[in-house]
Coordinates of C-alpha atoms in Angstrom, one line a residue:
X1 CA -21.2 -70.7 254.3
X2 CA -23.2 -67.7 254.4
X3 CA -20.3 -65.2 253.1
X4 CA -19.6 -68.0 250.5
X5 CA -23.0 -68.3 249.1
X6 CA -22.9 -64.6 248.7
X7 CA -19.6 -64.8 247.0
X8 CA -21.1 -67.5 244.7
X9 CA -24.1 -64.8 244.0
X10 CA -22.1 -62.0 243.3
X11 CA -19.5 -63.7 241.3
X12 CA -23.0 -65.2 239.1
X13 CA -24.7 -61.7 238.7
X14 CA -21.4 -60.5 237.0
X15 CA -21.0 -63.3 234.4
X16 CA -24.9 -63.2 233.5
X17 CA -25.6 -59.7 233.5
X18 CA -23.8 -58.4 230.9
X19 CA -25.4 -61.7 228.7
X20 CA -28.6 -60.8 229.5
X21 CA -28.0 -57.5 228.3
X22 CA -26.6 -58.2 225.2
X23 CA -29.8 -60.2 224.5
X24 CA -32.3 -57.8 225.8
X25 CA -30.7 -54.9 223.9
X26 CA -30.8 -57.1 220.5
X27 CA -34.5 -56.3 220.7
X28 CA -34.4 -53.0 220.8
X29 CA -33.7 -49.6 218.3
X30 CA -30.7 -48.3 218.2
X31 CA -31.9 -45.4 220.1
X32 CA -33.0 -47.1 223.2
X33 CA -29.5 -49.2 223.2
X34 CA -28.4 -45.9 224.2
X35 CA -31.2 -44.3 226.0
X36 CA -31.8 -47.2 228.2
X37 CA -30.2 -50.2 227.9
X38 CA -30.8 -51.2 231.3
X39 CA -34.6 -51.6 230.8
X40 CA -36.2 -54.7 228.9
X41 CA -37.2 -53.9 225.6
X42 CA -40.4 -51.9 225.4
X43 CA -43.5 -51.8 222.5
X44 CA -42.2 -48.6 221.7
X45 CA -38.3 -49.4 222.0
X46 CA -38.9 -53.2 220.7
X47 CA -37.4 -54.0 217.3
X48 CA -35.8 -57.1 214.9
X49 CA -34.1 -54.2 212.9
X50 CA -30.7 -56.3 214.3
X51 CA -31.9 -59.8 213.6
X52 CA -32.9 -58.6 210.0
X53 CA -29.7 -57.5 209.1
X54 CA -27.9 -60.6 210.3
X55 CA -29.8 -62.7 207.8
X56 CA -29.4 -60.4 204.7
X57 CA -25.8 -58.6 205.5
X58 CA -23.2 -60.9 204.8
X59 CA -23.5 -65.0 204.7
X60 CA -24.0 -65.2 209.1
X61 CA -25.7 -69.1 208.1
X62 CA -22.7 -70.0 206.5
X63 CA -20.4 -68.5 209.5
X64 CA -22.2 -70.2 211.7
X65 CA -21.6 -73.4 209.9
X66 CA -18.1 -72.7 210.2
X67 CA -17.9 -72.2 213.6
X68 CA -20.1 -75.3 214.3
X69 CA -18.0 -77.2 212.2
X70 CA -14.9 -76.1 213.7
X71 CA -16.2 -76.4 217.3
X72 CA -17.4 -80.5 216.4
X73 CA -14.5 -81.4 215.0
X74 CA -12.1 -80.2 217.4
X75 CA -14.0 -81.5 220.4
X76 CA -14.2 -85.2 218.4
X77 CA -10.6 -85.0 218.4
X78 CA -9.5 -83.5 221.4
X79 CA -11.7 -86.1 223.4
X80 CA -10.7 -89.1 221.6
X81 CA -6.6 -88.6 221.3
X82 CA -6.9 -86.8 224.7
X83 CA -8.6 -89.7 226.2
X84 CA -6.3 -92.4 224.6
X85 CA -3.4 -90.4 225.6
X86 CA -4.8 -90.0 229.3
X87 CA -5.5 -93.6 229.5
X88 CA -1.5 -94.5 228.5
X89 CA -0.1 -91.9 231.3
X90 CA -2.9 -93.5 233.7
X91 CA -2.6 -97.1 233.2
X92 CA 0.7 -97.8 232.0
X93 CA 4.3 -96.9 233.4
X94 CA 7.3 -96.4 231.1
X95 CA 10.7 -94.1 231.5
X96 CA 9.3 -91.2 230.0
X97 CA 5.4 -91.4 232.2
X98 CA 6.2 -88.5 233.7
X99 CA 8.4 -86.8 231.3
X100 CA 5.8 -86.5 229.1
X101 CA 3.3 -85.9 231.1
X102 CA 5.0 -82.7 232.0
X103 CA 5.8 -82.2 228.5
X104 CA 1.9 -81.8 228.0
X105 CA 1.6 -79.5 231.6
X106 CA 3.7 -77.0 230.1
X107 CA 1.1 -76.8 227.2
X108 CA -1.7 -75.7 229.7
X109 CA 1.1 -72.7 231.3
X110 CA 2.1 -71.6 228.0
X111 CA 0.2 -70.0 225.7
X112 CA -0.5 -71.0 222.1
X113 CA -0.8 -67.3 220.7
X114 CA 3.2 -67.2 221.2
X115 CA 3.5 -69.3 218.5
X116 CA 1.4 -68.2 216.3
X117 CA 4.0 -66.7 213.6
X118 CA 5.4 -69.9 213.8
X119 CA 2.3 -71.9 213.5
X120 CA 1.1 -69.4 210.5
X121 CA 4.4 -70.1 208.7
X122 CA 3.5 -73.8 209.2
X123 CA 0.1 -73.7 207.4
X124 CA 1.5 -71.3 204.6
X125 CA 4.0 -74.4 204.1
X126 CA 1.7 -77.0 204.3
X127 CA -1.0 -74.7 201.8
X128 CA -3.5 -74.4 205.1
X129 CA -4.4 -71.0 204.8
X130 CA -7.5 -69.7 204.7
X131 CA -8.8 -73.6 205.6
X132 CA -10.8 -75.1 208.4
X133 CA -8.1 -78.0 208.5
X134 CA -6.0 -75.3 209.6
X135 CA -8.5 -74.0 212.7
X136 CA -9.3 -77.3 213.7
X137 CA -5.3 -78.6 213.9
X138 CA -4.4 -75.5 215.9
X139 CA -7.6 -75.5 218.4
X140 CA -6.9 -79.4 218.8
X141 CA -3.1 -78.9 219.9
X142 CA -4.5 -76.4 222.1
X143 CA -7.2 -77.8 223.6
X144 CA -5.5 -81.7 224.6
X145 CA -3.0 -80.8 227.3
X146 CA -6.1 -79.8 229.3
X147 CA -7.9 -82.8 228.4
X148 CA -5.1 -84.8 229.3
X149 CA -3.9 -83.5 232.6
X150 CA -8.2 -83.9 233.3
X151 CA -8.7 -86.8 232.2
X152 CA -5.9 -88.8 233.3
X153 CA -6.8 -87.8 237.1
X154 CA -9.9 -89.3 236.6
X155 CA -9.0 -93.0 234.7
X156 CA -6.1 -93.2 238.1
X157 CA -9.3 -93.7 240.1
X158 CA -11.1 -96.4 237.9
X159 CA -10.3 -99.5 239.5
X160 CA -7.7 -101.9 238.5
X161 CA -10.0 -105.2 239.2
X162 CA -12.6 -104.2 236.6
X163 CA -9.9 -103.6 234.0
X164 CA -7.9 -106.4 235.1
X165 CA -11.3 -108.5 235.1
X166 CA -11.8 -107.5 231.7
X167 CA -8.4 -108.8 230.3
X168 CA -9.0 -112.1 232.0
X169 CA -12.7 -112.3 229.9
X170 CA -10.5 -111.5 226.7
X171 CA -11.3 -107.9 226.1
X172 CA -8.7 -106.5 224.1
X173 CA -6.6 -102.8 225.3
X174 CA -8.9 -101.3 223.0
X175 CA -12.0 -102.5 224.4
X176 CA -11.0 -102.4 227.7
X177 CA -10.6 -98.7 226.9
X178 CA -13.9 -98.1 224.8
X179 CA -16.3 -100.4 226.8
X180 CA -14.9 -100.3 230.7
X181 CA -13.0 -96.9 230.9
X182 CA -14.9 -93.9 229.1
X183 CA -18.6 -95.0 230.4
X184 CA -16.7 -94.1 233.8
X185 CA -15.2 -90.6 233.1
X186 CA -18.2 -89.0 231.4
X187 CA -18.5 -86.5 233.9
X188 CA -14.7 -85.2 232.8
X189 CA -15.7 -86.0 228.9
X190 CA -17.7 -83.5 229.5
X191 CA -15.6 -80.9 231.6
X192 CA -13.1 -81.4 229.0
X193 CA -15.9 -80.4 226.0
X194 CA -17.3 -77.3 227.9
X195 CA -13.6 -75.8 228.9
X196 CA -12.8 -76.7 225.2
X197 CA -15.6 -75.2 223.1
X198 CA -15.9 -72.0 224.9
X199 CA -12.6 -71.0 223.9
X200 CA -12.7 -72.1 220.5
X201 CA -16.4 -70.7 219.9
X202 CA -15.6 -67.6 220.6
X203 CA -12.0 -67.7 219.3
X204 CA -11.2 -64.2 217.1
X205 CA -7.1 -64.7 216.8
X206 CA -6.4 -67.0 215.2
X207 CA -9.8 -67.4 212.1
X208 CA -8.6 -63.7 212.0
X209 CA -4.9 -65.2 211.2
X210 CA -5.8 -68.3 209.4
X211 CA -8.8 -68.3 207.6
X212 CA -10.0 -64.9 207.1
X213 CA -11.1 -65.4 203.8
X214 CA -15.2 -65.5 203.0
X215 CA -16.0 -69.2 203.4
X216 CA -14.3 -69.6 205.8
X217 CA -15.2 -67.0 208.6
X218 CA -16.8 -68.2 211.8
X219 CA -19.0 -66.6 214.0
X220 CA -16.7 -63.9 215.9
X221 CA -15.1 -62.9 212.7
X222 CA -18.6 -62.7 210.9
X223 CA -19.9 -60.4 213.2
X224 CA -16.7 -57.6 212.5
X225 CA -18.6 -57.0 209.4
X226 CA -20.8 -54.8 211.1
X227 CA -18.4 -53.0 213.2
X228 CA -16.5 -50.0 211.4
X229 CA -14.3 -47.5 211.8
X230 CA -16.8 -44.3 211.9
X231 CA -20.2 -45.7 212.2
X232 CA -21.3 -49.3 214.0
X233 CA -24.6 -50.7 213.8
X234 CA -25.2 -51.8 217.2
X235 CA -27.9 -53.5 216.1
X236 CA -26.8 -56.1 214.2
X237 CA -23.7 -56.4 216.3
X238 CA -26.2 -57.6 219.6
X239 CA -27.8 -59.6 217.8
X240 CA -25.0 -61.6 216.2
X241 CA -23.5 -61.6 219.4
X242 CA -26.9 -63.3 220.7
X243 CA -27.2 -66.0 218.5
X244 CA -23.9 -66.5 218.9
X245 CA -24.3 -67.3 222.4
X246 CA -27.0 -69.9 221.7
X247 CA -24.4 -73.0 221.1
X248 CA -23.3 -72.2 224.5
X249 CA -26.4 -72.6 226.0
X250 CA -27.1 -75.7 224.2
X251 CA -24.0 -77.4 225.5
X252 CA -24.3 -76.7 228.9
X253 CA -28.3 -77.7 228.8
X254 CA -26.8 -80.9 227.3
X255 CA -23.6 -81.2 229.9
X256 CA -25.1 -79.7 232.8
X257 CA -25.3 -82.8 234.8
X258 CA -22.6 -84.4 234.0
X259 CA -20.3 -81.3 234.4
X260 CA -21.2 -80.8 237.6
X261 CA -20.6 -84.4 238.9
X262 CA -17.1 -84.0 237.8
X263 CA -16.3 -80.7 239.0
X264 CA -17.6 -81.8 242.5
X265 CA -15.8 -85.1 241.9
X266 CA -12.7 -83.3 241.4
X267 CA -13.3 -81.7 244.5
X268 CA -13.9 -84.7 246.4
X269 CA -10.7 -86.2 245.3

C-alpha cells in the first residue's frame, strides 16, 4: 500500500502543480512570470495588471456566459436522455439490447473530432453556425455514450423488488424511473457530470469550428484574444486561464461526495 500511496502522491503533485502555478503567476508582473514563477507572488512582484485586462479587453463576462450556458445545457441533456436510455438497456430486454448498446460503446472508442467536417457541413445545412444550439448538440452526442455505458452498470444493480413493488402500488414506467431509480444512482449522476463538463469546459475545437463569431465565444476561445503571433500578454492569459478554472472547482466542491461514492462503488462491483 505504501508504494501505492506514493503513486497516488506523485500522480496528485503533477495534476495540481502546474494549477497552482497558473494561479499564483496571475498575481504577479509580467517580469516575475519570468524571473521566478516558481515563488508565490511577492509585494514587489504582486500585481492585478492580468485580472484588469480581462474585464476591459474583450467581452470575457459574456464568454463566460457562453461557456456556462453551454456547459448547463449539455449536462441537463446528457444526464436526462443518458439516464432514460441507460434505464431501457438496464431494465428491459429486446433483439437489438445489446446491439445497441454496442452501437453506443463504439461512441466512447471513437473519436468525435473525426467527424467534424461532417458534423460542420451538418450545422452549415441546418443554419447552426456560429450558434450555441450547435455547441450544445455536438457536446451532447459526445458526451452520452459515456453516460450510458455508466449509468446503465449502475441501474443493473438497483433491485428488481423495489421497482417491481413499485408497479404493483401503480407507479407508472415514468415514475418508477423518476422517483425509485435516479435517487439511487446519484453517485454516477454525478461521475457522469464531472467526466462530462471537463471536456466540454475547456473544449477549444470545436467553438473554434462552430461558433467562432463574437457572441458566441466561450471561455477557451476568449482567452486567444490575448495570445498573438509576436507579442503575448502573459498576463491576461493566467489570469483568464484562472478564472476559468473556477467552475471546475465549484463542481467538484458540489460533487465531491457523491463522486467518490461511485468511483469506489464501481470498484466494489
Amino acid at each position: 500500500m505504501g508504494l501505492v500511496h506514493a503513486a497516488l502522491v506523485i500522480y496528485t503533485l503533477v495534476a495540481v502543480l502546474p494549477v497552482i502555478l497558473v494561479v499564483m503567476n496571475s498575481f504577479k508582473t509580467r517580469k516575475a512570470i519570468f524571473a521566478s514563477p516558481l515563488t508565490p507572488p511577492l509585494p514587489g512582484t504582486f500585481s492585478l495588471n492580468g485580472y484588469m485586462t480581462v474585464a476591459t479587453q474583450g467581452d470575457f463576462l459574456s464568454y463566460f456566459g457562453n461557456s456556462l450556458t453551454v456547459t448547463l445545457a449539455t449536462l441537463f441533456f446528457v444526464l436526462l436522455f443518458g439516464a432514460m436510455a441507460a434505464f431501457a438497456l438496464s431494465e428491459y430486454r429486446f433483439r437489438l439490447n445489446t446491439a445497441l448498446g454496442l452501437t453506443l460503446a463504439l461512441g466512447i472508442m471513437v473519436p468525435i473530432r473525426l467527424g467534424t467536417v461532417a458534423i460542420l457541413q451538418m450545422m452549415v445545412a441546418a443554419g447552426l453556425v456560429n450558434t450555441l444550439t450547435a455547441l450544445i448538440l455536438v457536446y451532447t452526442a459526445q458526451g452520452l455514450p459515456l453516460a450510458v455505458f455508466i449509468l446503465s452498470e449502475f441501474m443493473r444493480g438497483v433491485s428488481d423488488d423495489l421497482k417491481n413493488a413499485g408497479r404493483i402500488d401503480g407507479l407508472s414506467e415514468y415514475r418508477v424511473f423518476f422517483v425509485l431509480v435516479l435517487p439511487l444512482v446519484r453517485p454516477a449522476l454525478a461521475t457522469v457530470a464531472v467526466f462530462t463538463m471537463i471536456p466540454i469546459w475547456n473544449d477549444l475545437w470545436f467553438p473554434l469550428i462552430l461558433a467562432p463569431g463574437e457572441a458566441t465565444k466561450t471561455v477557451t476561445l476568449g482567452a486567444q484574444l490575448f495570445l498573438g503571433q509576436y507579442v503575448t500578454n502573459w498576463e491576461a492569459v493566467l489570469a483568464a486561464l484562472s478564472l476559468a478554472i473556477l467552475p471546475i472547482l465549484v463542481l467538484y466542491a458540489l460533487f465531491s461526495r457523491q463522486l467518490i461514492a461511485g468511483i469506489t462503488a464501481g470498484a466494489v462491483k
